[in-house]
Coordinates of C-alpha atoms and ligand atoms in Angstrom, one line a residue:
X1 CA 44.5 -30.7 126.6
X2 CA 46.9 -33.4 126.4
X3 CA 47.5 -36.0 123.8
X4 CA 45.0 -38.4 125.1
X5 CA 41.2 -38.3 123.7
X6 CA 39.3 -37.7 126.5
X7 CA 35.8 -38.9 125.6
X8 CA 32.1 -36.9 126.4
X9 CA 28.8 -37.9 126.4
X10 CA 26.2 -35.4 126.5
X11 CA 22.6 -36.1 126.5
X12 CA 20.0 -34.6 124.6
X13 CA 22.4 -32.6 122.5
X14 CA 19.9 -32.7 119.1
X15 CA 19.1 -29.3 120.0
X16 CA 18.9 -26.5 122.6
X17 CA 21.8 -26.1 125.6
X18 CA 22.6 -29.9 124.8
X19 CA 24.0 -28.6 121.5
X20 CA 26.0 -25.9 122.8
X21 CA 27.5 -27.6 125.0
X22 CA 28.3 -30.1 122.9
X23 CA 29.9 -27.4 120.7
X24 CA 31.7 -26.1 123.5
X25 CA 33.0 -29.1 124.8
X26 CA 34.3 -30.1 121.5
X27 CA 36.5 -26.9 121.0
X28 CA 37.7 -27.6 124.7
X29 CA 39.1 -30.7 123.1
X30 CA 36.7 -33.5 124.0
X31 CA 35.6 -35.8 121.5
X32 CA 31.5 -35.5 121.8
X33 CA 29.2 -38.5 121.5
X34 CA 26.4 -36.3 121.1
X35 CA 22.8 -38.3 121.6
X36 CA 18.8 -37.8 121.8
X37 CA 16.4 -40.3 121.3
X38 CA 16.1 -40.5 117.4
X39 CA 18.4 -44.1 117.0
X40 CA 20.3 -42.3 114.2
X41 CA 20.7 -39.3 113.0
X42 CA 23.3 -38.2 109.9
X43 CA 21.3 -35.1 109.4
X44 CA 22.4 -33.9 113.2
X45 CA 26.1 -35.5 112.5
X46 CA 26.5 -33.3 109.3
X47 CA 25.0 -29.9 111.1
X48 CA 27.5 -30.8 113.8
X49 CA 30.4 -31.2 110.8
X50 CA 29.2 -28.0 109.2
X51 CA 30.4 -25.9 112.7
X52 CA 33.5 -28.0 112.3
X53 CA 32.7 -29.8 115.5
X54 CA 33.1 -33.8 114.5
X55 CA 30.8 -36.1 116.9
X56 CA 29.9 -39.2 117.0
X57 CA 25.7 -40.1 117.4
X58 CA 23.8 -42.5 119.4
X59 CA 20.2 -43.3 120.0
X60 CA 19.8 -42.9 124.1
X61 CA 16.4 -42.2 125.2
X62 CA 17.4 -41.6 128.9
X63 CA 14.3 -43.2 130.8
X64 CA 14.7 -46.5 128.8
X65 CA 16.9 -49.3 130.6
X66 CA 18.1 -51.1 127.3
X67 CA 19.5 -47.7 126.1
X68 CA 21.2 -46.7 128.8
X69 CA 23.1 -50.0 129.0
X70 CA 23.6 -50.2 125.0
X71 CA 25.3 -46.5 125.3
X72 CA 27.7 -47.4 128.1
X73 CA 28.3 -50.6 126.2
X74 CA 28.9 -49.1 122.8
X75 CA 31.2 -46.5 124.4
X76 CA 33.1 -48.6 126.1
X77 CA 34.1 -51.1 123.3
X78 CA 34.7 -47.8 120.8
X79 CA 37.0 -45.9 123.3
X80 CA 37.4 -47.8 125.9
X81 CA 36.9 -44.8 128.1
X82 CA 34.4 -42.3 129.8
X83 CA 35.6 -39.0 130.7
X84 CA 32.5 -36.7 131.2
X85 CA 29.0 -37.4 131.2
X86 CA 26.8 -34.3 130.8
X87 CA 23.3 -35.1 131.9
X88 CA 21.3 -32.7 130.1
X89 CA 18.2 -34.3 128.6
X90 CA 15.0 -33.1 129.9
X91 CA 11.5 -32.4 129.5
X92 CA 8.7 -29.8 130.2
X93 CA 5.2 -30.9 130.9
X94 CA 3.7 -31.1 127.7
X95 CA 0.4 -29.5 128.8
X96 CA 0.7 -27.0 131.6
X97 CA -1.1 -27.7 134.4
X98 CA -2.2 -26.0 137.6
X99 CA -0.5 -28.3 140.5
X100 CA -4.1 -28.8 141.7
X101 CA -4.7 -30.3 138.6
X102 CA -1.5 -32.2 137.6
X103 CA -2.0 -35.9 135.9
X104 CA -0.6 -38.6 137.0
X105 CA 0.4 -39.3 133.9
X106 CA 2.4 -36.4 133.7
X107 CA 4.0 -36.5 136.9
X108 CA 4.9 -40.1 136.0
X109 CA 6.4 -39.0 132.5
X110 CA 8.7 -36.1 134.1
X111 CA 9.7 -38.7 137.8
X112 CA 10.5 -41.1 134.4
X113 CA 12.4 -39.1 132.0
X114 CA 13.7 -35.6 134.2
X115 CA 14.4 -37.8 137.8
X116 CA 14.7 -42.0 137.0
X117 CA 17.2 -41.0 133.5
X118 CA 19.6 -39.0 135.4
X119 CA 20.0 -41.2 138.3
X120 CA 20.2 -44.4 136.2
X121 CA 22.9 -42.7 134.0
X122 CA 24.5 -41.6 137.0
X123 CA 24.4 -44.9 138.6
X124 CA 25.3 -46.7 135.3
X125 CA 28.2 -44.1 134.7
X126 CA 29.8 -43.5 137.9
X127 CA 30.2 -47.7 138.4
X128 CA 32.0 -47.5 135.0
X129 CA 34.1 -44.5 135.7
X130 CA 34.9 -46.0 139.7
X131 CA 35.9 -49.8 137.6
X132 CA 38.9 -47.3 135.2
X133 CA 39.8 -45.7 138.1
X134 CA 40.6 -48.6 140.0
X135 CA 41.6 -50.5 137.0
X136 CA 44.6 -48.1 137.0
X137 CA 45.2 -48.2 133.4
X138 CA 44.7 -45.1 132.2
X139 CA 47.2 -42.3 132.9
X140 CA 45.9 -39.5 134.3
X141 CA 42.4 -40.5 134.3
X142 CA 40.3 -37.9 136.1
X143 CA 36.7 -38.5 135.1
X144 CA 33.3 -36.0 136.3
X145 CA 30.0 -36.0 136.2
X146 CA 28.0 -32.5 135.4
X147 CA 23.9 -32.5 135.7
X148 CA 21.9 -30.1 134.5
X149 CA 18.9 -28.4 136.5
X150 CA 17.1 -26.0 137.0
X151 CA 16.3 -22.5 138.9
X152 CA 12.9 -24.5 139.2
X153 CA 14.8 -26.8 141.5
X154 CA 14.2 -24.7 144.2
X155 CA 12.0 -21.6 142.4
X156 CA 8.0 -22.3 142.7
X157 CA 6.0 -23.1 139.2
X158 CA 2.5 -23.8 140.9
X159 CA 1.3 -24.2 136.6
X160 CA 4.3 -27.2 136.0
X161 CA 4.7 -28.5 139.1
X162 CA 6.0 -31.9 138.6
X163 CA 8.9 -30.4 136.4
X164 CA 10.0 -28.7 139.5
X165 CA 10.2 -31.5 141.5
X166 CA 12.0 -33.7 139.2
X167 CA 14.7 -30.6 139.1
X168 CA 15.0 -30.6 142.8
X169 CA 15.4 -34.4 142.7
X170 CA 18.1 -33.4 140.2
X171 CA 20.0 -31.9 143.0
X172 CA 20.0 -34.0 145.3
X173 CA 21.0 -36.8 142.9
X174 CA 23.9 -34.5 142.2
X175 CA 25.0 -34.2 146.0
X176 CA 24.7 -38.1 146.4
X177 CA 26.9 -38.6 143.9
X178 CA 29.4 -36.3 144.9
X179 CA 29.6 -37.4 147.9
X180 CA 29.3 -41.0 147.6
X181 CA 32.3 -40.5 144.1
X182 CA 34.7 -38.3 146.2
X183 CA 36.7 -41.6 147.6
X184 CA 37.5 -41.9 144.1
X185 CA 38.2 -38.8 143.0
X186 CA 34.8 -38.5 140.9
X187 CA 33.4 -35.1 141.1
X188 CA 30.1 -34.3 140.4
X189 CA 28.8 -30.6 139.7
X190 CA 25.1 -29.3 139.2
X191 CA 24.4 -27.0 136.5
X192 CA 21.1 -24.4 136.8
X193 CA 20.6 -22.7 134.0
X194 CA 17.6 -20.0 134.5
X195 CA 15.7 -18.5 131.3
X196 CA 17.4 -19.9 128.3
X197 CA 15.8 -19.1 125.0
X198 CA 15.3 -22.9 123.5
X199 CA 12.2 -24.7 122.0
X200 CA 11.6 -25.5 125.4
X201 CA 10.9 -21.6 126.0
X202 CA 9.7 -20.8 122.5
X203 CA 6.1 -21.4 123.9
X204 CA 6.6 -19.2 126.9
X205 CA 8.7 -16.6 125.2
X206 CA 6.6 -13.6 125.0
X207 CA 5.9 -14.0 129.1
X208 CA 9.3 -14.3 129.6
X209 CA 10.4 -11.5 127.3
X210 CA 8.3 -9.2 129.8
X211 CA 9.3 -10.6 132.9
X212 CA 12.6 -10.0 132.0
X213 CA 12.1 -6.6 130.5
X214 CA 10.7 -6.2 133.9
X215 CA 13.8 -7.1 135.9
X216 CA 13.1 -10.5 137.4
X217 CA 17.0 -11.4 136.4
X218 CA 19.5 -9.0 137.3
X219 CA 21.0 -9.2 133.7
X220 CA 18.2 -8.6 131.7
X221 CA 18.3 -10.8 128.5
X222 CA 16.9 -14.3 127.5
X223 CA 19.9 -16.9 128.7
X224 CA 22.0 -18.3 125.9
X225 CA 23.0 -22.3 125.5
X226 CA 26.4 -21.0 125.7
X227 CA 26.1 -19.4 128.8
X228 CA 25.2 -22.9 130.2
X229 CA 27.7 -24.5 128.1
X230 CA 30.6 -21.8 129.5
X231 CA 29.7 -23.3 133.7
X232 CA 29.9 -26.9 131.9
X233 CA 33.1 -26.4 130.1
X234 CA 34.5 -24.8 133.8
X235 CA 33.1 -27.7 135.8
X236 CA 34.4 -30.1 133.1
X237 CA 38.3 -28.0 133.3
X238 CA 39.2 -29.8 136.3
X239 CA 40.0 -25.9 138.0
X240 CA 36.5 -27.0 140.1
X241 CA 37.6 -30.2 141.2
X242 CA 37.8 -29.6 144.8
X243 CA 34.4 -27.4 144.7
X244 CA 32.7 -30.8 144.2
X245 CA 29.1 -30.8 144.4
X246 CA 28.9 -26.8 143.9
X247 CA 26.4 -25.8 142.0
X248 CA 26.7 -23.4 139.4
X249 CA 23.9 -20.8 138.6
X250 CA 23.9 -20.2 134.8
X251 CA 20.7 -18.0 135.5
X252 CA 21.8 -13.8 134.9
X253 CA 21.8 -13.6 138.9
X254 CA 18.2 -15.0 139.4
X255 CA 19.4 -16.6 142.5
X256 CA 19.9 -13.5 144.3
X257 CA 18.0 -11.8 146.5
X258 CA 17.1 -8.8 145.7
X259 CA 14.9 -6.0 148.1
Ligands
NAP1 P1 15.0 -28.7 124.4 O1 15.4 -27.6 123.5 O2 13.6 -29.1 124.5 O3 16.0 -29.9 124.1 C1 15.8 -31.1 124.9 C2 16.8 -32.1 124.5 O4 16.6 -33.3 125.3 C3 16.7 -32.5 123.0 O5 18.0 -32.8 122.5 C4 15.9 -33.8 123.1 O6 16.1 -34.6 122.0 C5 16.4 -34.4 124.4 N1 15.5 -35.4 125.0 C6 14.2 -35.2 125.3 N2 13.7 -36.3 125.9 C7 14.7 -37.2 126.0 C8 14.9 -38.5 126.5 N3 13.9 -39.2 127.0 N4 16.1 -39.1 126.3 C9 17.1 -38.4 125.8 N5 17.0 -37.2 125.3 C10 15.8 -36.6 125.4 O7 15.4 -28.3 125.9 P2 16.5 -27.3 126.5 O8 15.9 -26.0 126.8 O9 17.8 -27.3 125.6 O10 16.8 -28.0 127.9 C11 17.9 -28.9 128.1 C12 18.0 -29.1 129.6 O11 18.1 -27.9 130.3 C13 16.7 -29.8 130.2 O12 17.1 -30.7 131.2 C14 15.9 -28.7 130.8 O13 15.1 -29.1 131.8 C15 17.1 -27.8 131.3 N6 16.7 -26.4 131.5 C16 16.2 -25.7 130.4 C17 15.9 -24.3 130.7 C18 15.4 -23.4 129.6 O14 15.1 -22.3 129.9 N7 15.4 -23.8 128.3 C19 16.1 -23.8 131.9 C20 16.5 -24.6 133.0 C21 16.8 -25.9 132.7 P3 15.1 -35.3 121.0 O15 13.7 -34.7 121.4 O16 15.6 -34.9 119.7 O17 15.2 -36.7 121.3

């Protein structure tokens, strides 16, 4: 990369594929402003500094208005610039329920968090990235947006249902945005990682273990944040940029159909 600093922002790096892409991104030469929703946290910075990946920490729950404004405000007045924003965070049900059965509560908590934070941070980003572009000022400014789904966007949970329609809303949000960015040279990529072994899984893992012993992904191992992180780093190379929109399937061949 060149001399510039190009800046990252990836949400809900505290743990999980957040983390590893935050890791990832770093060694690709991005400075990281990793975030989650604790308003500081040293003991993350210094686990960070440990790997020798130096970041920089803010607060940002995504579903909360204030935050999302105070992080595009804080960034801008400490670099001036946004080149990538990674929309990661993300949250399970935290009771699984049988769609017959799903709260309202619940459905309302995932539409808020999964669905309203990434198309807010969208929104809020992409106007920030489209004022630099036309401002002109940076050279060789090329900014791009990468949002992180699901295989349950378009894979058939019946026991978390609400979690798979906040992914699928995911995807769309993804194709609005590339299309409505391309004018300006935005692109916007869709990242669906399938079974990655995370607390998000630890609950599930023993299910998944056998599923997968059992073949339900052609490569048959738990997922890795840095097989997620690897599709991010690609989309985030600029080798994708005319692929906009494309979504990348971080899943050990899920996707395909098999007979
Ligand atoms: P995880 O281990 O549970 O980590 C979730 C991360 O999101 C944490 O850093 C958490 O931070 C943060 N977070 C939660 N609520 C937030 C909010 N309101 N605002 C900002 N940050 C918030 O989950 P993961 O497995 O790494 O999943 C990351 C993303 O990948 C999610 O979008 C998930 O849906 C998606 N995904 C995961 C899998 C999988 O198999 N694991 C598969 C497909 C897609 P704090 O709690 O510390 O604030």
């Amino acid at each position: 990369m060149a001399d510039v600093q190009k800046i990252a922002l990836v949400t809900g790096s505290s743990r999980g594929i957040g983390r590893g892409i935050a890791e990832r991104l770093s060694r690709d030469g991005f400075h990281v402003v990793a975030s989650a929703t604790a308003r500081e946290n040293e003991a993350l910075v210094r686990s960070f500094a440990e790997q020798g990946v130096a970041v920089d920490y803010i607060g940002l729950d995504i579903s909360s208005e204030g935050d999302r404004a105070h992080a595009l405000e804080w960034i801008r007045e400490k670099y001036g610039r946004i080149d990538l924003l990674v929309n990661n965070a993300g949250v399970a049900p935290t009771v699984r329920a049988d769609i017959l059965e799903t709260s309202r509560e619940s459905f309302r908590r995932l539409m808020h968090i999964n669905l309203e934070g990434c198309f807010f941070m969208c929104q809020l980003f992409a106007n920030e990235m489209v004022r630099l572009v036309q401002a002109g000022t940076l050279p060789d400014y090329r900014p791009r947006i990468v949002n992180i789904s699901s295989i349950s966007a378009y894979t058939s949970s019946t026991s978390r249902g609400e979690y798979c329609i906040s992914k699928a809303g995911i995807s769309m949000c993804t194709k609005l945005f590339a299309d409505r960015l391309a004018e300006y040279g935005i692109p916007v990529f869709e990242v669906r990682p399938g079974i990655i072994l995370t607390d998000m899984t630890a609950g599930v893992r023993e299910k998944y273990e056998k599923l997968i012993a059992e073949g339900v992904t052609p490569i048959r191992r738990f997922g890795r944040p840095e097989d997620v992180a690897a599709c991010v780093s690609a989309a985030a190379g600029g080798d994708l940029d005319f692929a906009t929109g494309q979504v990348l399937n971080a899943d050990g061949g899920f996707h395909l159909r098999r007979l």
